[in-house]
CSV table of N, CA, C and O in Angstrom, one decimal:
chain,number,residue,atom,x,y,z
R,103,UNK,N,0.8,-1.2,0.0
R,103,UNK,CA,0.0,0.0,0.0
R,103,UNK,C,0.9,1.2,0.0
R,103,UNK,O,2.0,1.5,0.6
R,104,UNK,N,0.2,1.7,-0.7
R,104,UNK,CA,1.2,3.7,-0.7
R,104,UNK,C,0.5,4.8,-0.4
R,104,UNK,O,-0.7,4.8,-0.8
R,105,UNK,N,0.8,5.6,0.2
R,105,UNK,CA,0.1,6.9,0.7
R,105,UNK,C,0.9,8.3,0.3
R,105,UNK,O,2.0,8.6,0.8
R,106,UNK,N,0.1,9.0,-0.6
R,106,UNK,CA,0.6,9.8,-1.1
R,106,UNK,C,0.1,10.8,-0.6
R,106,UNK,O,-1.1,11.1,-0.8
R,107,UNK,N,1.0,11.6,0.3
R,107,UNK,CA,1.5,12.6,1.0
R,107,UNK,C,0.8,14.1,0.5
R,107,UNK,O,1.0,14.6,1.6
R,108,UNK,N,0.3,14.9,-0.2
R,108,UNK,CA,0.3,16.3,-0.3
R,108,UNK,C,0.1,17.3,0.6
R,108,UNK,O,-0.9,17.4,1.2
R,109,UNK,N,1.0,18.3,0.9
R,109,UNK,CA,1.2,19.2,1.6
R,109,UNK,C,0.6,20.6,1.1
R,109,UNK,O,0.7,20.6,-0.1
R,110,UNK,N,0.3,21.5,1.4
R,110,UNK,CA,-0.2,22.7,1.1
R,110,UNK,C,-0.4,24.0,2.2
R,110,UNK,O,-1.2,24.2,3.1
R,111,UNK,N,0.7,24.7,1.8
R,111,UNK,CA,0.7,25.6,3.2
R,111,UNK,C,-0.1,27.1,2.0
R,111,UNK,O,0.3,27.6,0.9
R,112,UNK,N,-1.3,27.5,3.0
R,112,UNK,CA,-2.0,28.4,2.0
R,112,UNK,C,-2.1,30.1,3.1
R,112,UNK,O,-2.1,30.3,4.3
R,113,UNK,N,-2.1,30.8,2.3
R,113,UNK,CA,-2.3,31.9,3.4
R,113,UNK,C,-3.7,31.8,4.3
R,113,UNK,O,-4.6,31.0,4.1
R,114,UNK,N,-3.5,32.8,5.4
R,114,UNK,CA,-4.9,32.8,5.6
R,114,UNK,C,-6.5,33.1,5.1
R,114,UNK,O,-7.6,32.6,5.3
R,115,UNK,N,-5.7,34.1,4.3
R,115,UNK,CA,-7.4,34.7,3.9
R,115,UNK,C,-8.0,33.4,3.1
R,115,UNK,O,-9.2,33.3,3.0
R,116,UNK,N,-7.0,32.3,2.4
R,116,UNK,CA,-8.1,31.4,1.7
R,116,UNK,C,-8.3,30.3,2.0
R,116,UNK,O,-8.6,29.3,1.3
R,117,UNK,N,-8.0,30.6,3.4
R,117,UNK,CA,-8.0,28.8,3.8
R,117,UNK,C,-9.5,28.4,4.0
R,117,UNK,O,-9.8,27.2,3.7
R,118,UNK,N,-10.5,29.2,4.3
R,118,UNK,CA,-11.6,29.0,4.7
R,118,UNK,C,-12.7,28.4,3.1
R,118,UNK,O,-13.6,27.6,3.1
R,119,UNK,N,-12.1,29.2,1.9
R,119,UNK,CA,-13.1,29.0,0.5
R,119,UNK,C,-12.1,27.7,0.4
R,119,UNK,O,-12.5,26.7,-0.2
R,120,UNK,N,-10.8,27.8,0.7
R,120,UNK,CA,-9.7,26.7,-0.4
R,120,UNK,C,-10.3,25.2,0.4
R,120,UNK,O,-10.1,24.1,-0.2
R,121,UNK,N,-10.9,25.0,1.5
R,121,UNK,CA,-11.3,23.8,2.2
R,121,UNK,C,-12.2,23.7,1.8
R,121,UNK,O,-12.3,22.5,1.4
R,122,UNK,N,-13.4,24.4,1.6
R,122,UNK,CA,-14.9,23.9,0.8
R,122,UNK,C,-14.6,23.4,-0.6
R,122,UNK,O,-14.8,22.3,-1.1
R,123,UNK,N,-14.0,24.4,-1.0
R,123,UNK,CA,-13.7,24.0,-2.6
R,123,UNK,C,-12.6,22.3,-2.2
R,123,UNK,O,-12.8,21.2,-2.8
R,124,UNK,N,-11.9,22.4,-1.5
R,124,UNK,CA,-11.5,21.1,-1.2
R,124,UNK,C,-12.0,19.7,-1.5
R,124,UNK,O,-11.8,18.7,-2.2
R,125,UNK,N,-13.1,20.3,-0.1
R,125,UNK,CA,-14.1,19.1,0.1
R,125,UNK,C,-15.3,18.5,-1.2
R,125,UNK,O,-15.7,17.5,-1.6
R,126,UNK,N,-15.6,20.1,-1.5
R,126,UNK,CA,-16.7,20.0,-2.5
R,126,UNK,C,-16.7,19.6,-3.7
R,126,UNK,O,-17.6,19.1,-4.3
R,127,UNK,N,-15.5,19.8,-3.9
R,127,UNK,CA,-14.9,19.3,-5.4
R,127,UNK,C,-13.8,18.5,-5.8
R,127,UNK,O,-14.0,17.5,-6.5
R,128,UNK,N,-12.6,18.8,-5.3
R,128,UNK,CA,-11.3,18.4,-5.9
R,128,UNK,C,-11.4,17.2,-5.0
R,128,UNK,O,-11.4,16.1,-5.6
R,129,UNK,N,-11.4,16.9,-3.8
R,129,UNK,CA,-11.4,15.4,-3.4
R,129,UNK,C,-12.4,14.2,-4.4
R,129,UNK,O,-12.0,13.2,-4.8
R,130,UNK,N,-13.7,14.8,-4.5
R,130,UNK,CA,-14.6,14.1,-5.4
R,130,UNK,C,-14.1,13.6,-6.9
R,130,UNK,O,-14.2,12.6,-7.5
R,131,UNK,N,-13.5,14.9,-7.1
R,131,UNK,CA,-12.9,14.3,-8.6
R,131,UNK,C,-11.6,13.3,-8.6
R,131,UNK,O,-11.4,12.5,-9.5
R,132,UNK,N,-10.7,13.5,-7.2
R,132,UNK,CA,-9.6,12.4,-7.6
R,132,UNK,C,-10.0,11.1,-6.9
R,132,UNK,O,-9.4,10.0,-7.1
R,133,UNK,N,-10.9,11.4,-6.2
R,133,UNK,CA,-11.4,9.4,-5.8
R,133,UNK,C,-12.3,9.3,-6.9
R,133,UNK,O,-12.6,8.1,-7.1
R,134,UNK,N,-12.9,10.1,-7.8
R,134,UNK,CA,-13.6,9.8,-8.6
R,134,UNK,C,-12.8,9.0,-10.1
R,134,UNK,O,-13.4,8.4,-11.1
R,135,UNK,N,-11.6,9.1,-9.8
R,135,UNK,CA,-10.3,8.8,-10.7
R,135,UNK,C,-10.5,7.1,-10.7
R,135,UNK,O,-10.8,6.5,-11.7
R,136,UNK,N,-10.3,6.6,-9.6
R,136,UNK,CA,-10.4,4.7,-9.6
R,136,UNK,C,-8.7,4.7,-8.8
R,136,UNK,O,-8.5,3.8,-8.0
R,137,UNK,N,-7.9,5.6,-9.1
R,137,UNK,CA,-6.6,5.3,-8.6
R,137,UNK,C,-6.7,5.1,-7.0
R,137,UNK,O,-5.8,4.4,-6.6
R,138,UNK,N,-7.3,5.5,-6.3
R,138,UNK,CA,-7.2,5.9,-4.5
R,138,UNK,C,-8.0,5.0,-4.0
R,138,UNK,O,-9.1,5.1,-4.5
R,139,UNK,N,-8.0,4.2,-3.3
R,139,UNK,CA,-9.1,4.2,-2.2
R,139,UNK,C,-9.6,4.8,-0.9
R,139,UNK,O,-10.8,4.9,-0.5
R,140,UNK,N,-8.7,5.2,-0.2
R,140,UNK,CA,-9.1,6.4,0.5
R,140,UNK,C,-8.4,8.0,0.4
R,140,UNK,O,-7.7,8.5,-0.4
R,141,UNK,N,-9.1,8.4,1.9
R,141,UNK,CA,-8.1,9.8,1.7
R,141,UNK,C,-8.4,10.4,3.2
R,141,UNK,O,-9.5,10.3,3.8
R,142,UNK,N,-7.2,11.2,3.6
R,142,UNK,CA,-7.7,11.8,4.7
R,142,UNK,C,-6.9,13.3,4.8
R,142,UNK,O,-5.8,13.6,4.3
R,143,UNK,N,-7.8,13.9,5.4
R,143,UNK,CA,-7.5,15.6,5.3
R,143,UNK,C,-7.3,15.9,6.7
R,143,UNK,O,-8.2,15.9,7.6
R,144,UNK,N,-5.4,16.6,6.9
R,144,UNK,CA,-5.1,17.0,8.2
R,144,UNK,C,-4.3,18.2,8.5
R,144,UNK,O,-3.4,18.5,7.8
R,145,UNK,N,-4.6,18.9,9.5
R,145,UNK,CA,-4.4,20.4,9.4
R,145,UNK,C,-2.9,20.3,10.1
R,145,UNK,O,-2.9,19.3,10.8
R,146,UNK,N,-1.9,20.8,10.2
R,146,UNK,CA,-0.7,20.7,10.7
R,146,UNK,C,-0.6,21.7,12.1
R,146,UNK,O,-0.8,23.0,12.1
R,147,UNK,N,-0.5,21.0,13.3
R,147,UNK,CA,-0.9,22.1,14.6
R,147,UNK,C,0.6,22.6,14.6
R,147,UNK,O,0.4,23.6,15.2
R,148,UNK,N,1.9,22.7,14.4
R,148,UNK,CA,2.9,22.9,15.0
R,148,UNK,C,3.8,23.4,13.6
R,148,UNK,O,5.0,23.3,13.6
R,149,UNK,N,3.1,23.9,12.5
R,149,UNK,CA,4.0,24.0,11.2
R,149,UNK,C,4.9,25.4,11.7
R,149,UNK,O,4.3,26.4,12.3
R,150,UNK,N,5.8,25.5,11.5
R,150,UNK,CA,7.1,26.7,10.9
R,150,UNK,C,6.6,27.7,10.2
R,150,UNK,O,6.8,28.9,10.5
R,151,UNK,N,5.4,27.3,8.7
R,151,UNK,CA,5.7,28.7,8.0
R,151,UNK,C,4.5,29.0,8.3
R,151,UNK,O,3.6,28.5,8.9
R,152,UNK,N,4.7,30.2,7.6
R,152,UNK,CA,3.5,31.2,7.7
R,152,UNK,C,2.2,30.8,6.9
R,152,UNK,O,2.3,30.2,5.8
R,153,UNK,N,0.9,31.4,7.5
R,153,UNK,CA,-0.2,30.9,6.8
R,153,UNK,C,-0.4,29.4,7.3
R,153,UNK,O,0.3,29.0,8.2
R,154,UNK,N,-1.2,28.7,7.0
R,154,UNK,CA,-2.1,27.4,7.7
R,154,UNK,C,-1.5,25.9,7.2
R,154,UNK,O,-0.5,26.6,7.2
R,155,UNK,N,-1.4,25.6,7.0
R,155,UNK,CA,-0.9,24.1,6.8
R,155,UNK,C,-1.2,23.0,6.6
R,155,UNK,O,-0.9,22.3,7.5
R,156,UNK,N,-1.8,22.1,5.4
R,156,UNK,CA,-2.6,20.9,5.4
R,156,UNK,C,-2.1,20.0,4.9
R,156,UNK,O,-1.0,20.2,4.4
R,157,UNK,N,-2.6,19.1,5.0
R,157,UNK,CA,-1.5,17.6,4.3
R,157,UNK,C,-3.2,17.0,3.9
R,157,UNK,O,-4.2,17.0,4.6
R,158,UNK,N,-3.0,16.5,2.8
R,158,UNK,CA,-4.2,15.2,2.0
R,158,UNK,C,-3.3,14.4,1.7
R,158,UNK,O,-2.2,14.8,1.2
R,159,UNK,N,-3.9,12.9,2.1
R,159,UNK,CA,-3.3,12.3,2.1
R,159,UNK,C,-4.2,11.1,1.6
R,159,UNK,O,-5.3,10.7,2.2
R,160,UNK,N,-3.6,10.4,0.3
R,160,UNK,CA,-4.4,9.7,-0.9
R,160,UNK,C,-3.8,7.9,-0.2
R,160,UNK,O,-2.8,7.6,0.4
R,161,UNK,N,-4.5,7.3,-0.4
R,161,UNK,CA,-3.7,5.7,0.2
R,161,UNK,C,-4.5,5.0,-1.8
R,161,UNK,O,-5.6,5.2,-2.4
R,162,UNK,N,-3.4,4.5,-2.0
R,162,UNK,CA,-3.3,3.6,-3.1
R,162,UNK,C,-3.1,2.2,-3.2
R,162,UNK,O,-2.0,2.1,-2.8
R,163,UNK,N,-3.4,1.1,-3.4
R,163,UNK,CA,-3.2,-0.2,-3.7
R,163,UNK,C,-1.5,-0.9,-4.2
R,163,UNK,O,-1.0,-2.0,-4.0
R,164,UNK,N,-1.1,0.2,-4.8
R,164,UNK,CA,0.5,0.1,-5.5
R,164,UNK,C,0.9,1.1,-5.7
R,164,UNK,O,0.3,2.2,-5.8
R,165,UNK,N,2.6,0.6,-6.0
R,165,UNK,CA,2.6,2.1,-6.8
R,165,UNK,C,2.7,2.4,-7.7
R,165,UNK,O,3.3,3.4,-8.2
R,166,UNK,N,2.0,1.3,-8.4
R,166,UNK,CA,1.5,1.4,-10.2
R,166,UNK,C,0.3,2.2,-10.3
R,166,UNK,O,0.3,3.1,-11.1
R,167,UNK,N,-0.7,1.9,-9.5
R,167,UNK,CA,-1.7,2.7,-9.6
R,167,UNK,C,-1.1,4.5,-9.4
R,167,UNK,O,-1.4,5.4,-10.3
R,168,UNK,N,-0.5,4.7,-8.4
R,168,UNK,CA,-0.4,6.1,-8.1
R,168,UNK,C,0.4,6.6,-9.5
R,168,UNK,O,0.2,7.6,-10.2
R,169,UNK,N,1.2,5.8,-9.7
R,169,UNK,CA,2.1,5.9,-11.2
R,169,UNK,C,1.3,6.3,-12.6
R,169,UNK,O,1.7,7.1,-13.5
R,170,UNK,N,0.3,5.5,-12.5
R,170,UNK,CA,-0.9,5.4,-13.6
R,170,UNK,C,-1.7,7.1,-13.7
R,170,UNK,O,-1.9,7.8,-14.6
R,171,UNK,N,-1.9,7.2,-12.3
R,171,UNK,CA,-2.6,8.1,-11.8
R,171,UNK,C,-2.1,9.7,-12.1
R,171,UNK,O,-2.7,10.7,-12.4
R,172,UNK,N,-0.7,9.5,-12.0
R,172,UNK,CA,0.4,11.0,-12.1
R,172,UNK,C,0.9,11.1,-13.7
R,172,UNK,O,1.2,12.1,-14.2
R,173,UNK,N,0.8,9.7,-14.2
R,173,UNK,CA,0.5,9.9,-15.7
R,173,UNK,C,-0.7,10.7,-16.5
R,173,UNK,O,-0.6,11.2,-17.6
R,174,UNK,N,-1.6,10.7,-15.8
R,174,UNK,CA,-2.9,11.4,-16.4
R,174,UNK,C,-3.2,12.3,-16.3
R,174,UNK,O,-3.5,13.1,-17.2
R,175,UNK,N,-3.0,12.5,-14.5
R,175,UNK,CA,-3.3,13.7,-13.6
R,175,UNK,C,-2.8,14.6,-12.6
R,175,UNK,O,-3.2,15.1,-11.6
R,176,UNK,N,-1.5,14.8,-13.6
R,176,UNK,CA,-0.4,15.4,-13.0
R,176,UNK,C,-0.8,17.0,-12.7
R,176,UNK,O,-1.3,17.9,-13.3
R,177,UNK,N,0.0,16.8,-11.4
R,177,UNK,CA,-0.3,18.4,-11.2
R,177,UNK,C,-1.9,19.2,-10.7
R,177,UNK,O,-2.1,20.3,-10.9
R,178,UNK,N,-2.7,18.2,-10.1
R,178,UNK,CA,-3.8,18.1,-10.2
R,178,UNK,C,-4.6,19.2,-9.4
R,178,UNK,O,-5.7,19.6,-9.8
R,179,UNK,N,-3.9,19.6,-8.1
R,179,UNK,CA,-4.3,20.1,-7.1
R,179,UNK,C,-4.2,21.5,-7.8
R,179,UNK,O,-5.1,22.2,-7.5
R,180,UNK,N,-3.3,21.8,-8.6
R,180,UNK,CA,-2.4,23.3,-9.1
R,180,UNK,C,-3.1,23.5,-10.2
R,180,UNK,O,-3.1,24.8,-10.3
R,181,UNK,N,-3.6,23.0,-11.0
R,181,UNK,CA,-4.0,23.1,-12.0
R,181,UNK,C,-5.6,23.5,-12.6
R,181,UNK,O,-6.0,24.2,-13.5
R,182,UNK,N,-6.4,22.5,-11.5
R,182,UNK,CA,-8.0,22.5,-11.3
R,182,UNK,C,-8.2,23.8,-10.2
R,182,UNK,O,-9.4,24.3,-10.1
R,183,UNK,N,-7.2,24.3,-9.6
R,183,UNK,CA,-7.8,25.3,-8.5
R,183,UNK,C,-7.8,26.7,-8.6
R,183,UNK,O,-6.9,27.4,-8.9
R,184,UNK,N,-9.3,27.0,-8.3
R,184,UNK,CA,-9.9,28.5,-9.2
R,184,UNK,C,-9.2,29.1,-9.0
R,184,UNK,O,-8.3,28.8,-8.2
R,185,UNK,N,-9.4,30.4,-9.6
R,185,UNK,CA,-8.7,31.4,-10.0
R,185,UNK,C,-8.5,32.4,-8.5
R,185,UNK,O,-7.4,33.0,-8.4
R,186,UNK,N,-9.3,32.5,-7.6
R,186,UNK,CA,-9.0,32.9,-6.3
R,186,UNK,C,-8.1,32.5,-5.4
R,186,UNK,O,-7.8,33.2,-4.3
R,187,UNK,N,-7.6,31.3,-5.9
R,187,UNK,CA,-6.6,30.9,-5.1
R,187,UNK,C,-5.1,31.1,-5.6
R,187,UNK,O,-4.2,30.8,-4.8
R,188,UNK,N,-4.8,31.5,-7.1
R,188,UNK,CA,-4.0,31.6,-7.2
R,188,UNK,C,-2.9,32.3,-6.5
R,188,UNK,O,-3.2,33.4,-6.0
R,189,UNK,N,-1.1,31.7,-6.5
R,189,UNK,CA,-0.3,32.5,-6.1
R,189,UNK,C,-0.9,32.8,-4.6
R,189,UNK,O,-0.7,33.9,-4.1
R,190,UNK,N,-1.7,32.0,-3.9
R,190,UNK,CA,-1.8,32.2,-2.0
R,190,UNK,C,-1.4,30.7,-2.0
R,190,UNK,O,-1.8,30.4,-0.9
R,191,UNK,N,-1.1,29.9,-2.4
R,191,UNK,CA,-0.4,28.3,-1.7
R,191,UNK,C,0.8,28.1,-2.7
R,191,UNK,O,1.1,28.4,-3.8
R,192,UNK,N,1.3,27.4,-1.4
R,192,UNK,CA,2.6,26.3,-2.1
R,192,UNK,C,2.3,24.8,-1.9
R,192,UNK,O,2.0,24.3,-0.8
R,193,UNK,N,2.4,24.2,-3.0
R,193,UNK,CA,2.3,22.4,-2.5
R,193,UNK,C,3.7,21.8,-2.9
R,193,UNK,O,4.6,22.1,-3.7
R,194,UNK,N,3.4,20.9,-1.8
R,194,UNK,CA,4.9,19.7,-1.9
R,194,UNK,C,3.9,18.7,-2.0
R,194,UNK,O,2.8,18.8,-1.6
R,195,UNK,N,4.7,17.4,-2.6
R,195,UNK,CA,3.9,16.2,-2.0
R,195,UNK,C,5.4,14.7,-1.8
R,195,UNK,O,6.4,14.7,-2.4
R,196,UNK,N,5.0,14.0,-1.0
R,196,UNK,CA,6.0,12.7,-0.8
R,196,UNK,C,5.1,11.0,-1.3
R,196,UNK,O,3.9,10.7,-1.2
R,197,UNK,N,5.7,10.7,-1.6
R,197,UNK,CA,5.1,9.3,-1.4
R,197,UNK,C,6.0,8.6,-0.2
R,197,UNK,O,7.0,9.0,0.3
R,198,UNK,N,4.9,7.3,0.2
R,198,UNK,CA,5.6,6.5,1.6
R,198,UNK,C,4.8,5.3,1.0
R,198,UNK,O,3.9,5.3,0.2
R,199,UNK,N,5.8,4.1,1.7
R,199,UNK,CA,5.1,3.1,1.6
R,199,UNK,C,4.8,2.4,3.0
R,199,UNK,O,5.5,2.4,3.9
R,200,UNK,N,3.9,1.9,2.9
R,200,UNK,CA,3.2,1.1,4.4
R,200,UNK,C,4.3,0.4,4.6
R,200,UNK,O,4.9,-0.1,3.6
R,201,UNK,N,4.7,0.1,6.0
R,201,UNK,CA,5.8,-0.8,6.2
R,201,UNK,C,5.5,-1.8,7.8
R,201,UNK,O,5.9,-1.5,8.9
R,202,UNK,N,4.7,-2.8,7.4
R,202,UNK,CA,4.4,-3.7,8.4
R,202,UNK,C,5.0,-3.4,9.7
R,202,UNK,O,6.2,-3.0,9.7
R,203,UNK,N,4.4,-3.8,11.0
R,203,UNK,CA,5.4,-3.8,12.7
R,203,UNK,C,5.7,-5.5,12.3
R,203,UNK,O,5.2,-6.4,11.6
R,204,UNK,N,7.0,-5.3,13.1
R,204,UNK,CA,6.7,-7.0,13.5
R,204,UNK,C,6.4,-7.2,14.9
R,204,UNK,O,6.2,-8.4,15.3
């Protein structure tokens, strides 16, 4: 399993429309993809930079799927998001792979 990591540190004034729009839409469209099966959205309590802090975080089957996925829909978060948000966020993103306890 893989969990793909996105980060997004956004100013304030748009954290409040950039989370509806979040929820409302851009999550629907990338589980709407087939690549993900879950996802979970978490606010960072202790971040360094300035402005608010979020991590979405996509869980995948492989990392062919996520591979499949960045082939199509690259850039996804940056590219689909309205015109009000522009130039107020920065995204990073990581991939991790699940690594069993023993």
């Amino acid at each position: 399993m893989i969990l793909y990591n996105v980060t997004i540190i956004l100013d304030e004034e748009i954290h409040v429309n950039w989370l509806k729009w979040l929820k409302n839409e851009h999550l629907k469209e990338v589980m709407s993809t087939g690549f993900f099966i879950s996802y979970r959205i978490l606010k960072v309590l202790d971040s360094p930079n300035e402005g608010l802090t979020y991590c979405v975080q996509y869980i995948a089957d492989s990392v062919e799927k996520y591979n499949e996925y960045m082939q199509i829909h690259p850039n996804q978060l940056q590219t689909n998001a309205p015109a009000e948000f522009l130039n107020k966020f920065v995204v990073f993103s990581t991939l991790m792979e699940f690594i069993e306890a023993e």
